[in-house]
GROMACS .gro file of N, CA, C and O in nm:
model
  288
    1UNK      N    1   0.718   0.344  -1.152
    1UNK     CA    2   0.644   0.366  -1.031
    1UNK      C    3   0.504   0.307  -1.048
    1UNK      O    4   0.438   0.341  -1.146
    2UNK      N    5   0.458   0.224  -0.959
    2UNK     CA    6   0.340   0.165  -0.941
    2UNK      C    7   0.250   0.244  -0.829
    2UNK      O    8   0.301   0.292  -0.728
    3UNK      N    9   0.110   0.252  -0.857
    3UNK     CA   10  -0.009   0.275  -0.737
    3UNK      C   11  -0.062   0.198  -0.697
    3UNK      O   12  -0.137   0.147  -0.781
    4UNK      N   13  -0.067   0.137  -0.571
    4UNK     CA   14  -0.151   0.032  -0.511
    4UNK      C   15  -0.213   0.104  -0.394
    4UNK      O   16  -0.164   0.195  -0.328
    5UNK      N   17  -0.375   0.025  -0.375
    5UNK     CA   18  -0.430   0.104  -0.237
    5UNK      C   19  -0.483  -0.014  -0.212
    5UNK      O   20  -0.505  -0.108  -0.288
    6UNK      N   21  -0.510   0.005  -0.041
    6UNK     CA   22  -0.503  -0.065   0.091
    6UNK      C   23  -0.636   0.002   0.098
    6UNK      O   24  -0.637   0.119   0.063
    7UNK      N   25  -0.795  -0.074   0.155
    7UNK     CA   26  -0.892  -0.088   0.241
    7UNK      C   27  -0.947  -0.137   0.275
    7UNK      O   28  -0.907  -0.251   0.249
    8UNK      N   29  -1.084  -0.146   0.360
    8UNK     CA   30  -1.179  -0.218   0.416
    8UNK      C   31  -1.245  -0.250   0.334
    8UNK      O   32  -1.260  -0.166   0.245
    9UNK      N   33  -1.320  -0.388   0.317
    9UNK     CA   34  -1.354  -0.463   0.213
    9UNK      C   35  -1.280  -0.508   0.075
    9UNK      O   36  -1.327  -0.570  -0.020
   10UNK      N   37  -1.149  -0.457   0.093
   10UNK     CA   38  -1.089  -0.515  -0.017
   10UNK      C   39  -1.015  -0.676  -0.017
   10UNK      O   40  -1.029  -0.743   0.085
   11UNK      N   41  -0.950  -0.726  -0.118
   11UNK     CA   42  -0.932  -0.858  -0.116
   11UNK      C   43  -0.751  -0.837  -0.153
   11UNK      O   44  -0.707  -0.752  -0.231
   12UNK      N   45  -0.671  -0.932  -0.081
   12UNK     CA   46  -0.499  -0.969  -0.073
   12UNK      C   47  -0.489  -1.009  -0.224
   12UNK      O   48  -0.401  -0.967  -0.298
   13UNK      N   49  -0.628  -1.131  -0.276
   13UNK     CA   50  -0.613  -1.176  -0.423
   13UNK      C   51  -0.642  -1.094  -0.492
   13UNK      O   52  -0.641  -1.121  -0.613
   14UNK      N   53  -0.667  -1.003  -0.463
   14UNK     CA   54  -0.701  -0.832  -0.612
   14UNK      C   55  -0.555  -0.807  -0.619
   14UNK      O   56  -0.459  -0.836  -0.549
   15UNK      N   57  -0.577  -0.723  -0.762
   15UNK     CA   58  -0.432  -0.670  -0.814
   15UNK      C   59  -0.434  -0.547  -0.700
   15UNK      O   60  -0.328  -0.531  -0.639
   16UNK      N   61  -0.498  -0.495  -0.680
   16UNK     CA   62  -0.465  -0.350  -0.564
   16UNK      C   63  -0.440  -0.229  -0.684
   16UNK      O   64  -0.375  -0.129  -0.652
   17UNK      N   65  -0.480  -0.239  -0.788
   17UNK     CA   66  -0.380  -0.109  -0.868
   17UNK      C   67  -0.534  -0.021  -0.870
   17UNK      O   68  -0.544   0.036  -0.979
   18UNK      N   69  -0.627   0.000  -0.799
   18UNK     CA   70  -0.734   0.080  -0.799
   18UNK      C   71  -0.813   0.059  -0.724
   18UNK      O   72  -0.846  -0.060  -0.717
   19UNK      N   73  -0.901   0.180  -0.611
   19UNK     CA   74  -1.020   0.149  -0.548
   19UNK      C   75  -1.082   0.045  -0.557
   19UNK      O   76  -1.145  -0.006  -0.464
   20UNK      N   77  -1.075   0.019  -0.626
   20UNK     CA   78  -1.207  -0.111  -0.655
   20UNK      C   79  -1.144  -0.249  -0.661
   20UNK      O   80  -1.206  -0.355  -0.650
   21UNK      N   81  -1.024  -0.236  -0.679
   21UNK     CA   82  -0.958  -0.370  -0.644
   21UNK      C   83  -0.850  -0.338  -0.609
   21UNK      O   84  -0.741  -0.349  -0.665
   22UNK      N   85  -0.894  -0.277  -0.468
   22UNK     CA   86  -0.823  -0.267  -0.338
   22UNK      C   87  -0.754  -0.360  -0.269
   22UNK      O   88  -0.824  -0.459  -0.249
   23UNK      N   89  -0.622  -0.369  -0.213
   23UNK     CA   90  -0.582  -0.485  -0.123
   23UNK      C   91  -0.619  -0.435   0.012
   23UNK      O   92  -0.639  -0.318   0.044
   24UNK      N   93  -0.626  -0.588   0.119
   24UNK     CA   94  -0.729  -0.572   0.251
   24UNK      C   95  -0.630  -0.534   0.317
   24UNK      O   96  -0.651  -0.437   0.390
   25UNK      N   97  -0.472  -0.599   0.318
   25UNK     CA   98  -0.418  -0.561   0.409
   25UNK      C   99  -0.296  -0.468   0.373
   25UNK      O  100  -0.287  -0.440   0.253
   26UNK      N  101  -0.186  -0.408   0.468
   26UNK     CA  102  -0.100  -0.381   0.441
   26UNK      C  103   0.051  -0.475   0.373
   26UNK      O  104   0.149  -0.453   0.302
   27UNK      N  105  -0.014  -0.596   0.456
   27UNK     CA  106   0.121  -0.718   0.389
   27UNK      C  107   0.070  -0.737   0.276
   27UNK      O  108   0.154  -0.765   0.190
   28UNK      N  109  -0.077  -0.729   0.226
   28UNK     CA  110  -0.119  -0.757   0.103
   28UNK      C  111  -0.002  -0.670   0.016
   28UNK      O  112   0.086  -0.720  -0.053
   29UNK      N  113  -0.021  -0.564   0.033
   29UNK     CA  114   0.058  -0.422  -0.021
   29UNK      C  115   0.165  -0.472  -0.063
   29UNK      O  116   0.220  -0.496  -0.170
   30UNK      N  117   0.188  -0.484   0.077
   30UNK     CA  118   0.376  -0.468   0.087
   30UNK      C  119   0.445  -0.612   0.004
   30UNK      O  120   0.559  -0.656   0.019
   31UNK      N  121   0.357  -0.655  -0.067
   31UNK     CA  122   0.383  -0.822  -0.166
   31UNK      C  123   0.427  -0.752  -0.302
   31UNK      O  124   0.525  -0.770  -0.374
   32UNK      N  125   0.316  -0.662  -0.311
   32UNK     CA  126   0.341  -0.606  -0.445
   32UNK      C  127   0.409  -0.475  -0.461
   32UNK      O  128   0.491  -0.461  -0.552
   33UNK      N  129   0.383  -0.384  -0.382
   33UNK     CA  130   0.479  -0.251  -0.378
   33UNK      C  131   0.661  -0.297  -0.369
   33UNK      O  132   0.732  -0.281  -0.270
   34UNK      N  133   0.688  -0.335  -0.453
   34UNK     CA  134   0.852  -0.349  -0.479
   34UNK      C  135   0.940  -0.279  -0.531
   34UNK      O  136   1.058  -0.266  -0.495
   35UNK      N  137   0.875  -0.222  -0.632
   35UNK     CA  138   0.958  -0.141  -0.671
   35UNK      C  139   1.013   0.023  -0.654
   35UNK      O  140   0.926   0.110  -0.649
   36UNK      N  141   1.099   0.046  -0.649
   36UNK     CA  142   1.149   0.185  -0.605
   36UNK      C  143   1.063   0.306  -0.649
   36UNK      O  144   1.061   0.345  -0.766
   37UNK      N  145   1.006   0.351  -0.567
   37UNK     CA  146   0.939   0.468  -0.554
   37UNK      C  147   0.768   0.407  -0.576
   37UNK      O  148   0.685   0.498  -0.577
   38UNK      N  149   0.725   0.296  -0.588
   38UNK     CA  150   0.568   0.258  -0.524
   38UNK      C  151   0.511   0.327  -0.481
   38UNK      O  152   0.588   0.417  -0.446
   39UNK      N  153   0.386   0.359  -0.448
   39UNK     CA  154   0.308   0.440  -0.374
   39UNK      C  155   0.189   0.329  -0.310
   39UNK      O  156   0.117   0.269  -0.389
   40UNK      N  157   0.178   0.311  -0.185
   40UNK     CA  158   0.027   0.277  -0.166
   40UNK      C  159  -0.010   0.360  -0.084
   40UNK      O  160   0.049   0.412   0.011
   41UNK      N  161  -0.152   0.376  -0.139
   41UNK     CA  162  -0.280   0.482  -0.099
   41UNK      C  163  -0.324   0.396   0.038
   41UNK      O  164  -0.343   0.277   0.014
   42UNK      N  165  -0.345   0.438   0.187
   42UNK     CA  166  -0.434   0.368   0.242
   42UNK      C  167  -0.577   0.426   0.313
   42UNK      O  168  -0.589   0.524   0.387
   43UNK      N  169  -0.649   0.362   0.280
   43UNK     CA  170  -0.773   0.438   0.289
   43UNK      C  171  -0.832   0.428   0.412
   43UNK      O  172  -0.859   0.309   0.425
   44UNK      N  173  -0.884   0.517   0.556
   44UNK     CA  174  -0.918   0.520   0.639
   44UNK      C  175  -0.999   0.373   0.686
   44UNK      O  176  -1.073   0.305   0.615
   45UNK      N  177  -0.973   0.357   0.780
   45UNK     CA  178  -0.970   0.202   0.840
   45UNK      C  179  -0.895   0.164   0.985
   45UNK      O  180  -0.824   0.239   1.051
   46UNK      N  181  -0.921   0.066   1.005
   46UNK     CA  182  -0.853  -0.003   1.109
   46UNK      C  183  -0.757  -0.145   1.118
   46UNK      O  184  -0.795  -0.255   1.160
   47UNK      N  185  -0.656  -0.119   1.080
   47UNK     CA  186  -0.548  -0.205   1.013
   47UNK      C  187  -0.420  -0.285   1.167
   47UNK      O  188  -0.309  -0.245   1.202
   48UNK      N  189  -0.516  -0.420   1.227
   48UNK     CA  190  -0.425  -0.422   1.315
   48UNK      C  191  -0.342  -0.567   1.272
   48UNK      O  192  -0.376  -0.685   1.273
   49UNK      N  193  -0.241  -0.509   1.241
   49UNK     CA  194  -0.107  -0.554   1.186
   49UNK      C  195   0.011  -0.511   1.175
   49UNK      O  196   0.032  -0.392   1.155
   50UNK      N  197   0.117  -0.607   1.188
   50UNK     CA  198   0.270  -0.564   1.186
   50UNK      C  199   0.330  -0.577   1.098
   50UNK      O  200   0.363  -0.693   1.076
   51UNK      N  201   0.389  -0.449   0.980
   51UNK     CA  202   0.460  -0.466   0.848
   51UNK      C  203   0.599  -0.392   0.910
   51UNK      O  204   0.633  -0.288   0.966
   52UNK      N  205   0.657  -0.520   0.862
   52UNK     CA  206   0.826  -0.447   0.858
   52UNK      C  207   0.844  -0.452   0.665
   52UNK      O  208   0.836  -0.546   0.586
   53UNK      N  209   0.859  -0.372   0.656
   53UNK     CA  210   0.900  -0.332   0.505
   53UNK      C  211   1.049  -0.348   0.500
   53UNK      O  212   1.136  -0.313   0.579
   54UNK      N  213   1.056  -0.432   0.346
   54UNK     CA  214   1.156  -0.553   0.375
   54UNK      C  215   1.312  -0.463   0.285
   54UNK      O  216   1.433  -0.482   0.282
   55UNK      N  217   1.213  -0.359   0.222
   55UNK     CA  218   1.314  -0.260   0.111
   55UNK      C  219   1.254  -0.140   0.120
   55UNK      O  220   1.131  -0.135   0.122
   56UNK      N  221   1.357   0.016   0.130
   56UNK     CA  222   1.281   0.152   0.125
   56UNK      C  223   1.340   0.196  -0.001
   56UNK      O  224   1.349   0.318  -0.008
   57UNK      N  225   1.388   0.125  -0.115
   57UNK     CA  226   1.362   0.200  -0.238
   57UNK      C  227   1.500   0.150  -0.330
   57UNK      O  228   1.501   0.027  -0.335
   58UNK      N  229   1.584   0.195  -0.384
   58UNK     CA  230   1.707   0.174  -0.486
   58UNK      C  231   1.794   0.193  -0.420
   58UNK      O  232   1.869   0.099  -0.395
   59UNK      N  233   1.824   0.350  -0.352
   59UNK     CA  234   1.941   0.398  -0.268
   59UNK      C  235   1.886   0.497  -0.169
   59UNK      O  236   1.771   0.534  -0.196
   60UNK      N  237   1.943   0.551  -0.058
   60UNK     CA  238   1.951   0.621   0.059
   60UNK      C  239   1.841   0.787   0.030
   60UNK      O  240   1.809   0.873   0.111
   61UNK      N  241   1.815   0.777  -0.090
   61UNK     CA  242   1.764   0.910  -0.158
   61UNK      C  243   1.655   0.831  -0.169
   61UNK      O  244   1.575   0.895  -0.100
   62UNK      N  245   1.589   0.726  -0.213
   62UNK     CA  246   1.489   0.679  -0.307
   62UNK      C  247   1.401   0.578  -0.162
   62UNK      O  248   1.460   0.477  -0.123
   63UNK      N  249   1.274   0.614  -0.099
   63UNK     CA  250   1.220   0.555  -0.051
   63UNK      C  251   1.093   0.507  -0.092
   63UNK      O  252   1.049   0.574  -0.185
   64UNK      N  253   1.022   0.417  -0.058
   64UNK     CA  254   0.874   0.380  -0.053
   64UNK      C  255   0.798   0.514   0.034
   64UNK      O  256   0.849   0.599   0.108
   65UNK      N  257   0.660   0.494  -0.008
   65UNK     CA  258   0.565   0.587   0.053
   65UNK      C  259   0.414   0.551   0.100
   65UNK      O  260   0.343   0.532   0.000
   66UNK      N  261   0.347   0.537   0.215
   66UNK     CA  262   0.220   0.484   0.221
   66UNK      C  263   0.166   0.621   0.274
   66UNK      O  264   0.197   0.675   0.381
   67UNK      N  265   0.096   0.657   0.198
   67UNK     CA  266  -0.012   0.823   0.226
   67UNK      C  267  -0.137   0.721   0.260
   67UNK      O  268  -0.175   0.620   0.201
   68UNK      N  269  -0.195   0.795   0.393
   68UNK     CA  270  -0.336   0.795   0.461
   68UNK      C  271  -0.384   0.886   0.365
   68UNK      O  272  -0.338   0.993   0.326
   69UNK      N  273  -0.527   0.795   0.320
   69UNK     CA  274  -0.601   0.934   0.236
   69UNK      C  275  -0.735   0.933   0.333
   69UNK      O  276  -0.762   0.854   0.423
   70UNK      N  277  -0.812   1.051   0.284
   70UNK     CA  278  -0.902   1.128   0.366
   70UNK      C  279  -1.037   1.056   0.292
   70UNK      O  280  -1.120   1.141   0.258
   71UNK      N  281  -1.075   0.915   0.261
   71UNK     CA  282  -1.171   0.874   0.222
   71UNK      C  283  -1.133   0.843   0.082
   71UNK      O  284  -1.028   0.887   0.037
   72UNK      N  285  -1.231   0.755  -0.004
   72UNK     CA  286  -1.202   0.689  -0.109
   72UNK      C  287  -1.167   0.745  -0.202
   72UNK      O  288  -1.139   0.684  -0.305
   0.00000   0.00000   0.00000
């Protein structure tokens, strides 16, 4: 299981695996969140974009997860 987080001022070319090298967008995310059971954090913002998420996990039990967090 990997952590990646999504915010404002962050960069698509950051690894995303921490606040501080945050990815900007959600497709940024959704490049690297692959593997079964991923987590990305997304941090309050305004995100206008369309992600179809291309995989929800291993099997019918096992999904991806993007939690809104309440600030950094």
């Amino acid at each position: 299981m990997n952590v990646f987080y999504v915010g404002t001022g962050g960069s698509d070319a950051s690894a995303g695996t921490s606040y501080a090298t945050r990815k900007l967008t959600l497709t940024g995310a959704e490049a690297v969140a692959t593997s079964p059971g991923d987590i990305v954090y997304l941090a309050p913002g305004t995100y206008r974009e369309s992600v179809t998420l291309g995989a929800s996990g291993g099997n019918t039990y096992s999904t991806g997860t993007i939690t809104v967090t309440n600030g950094s």
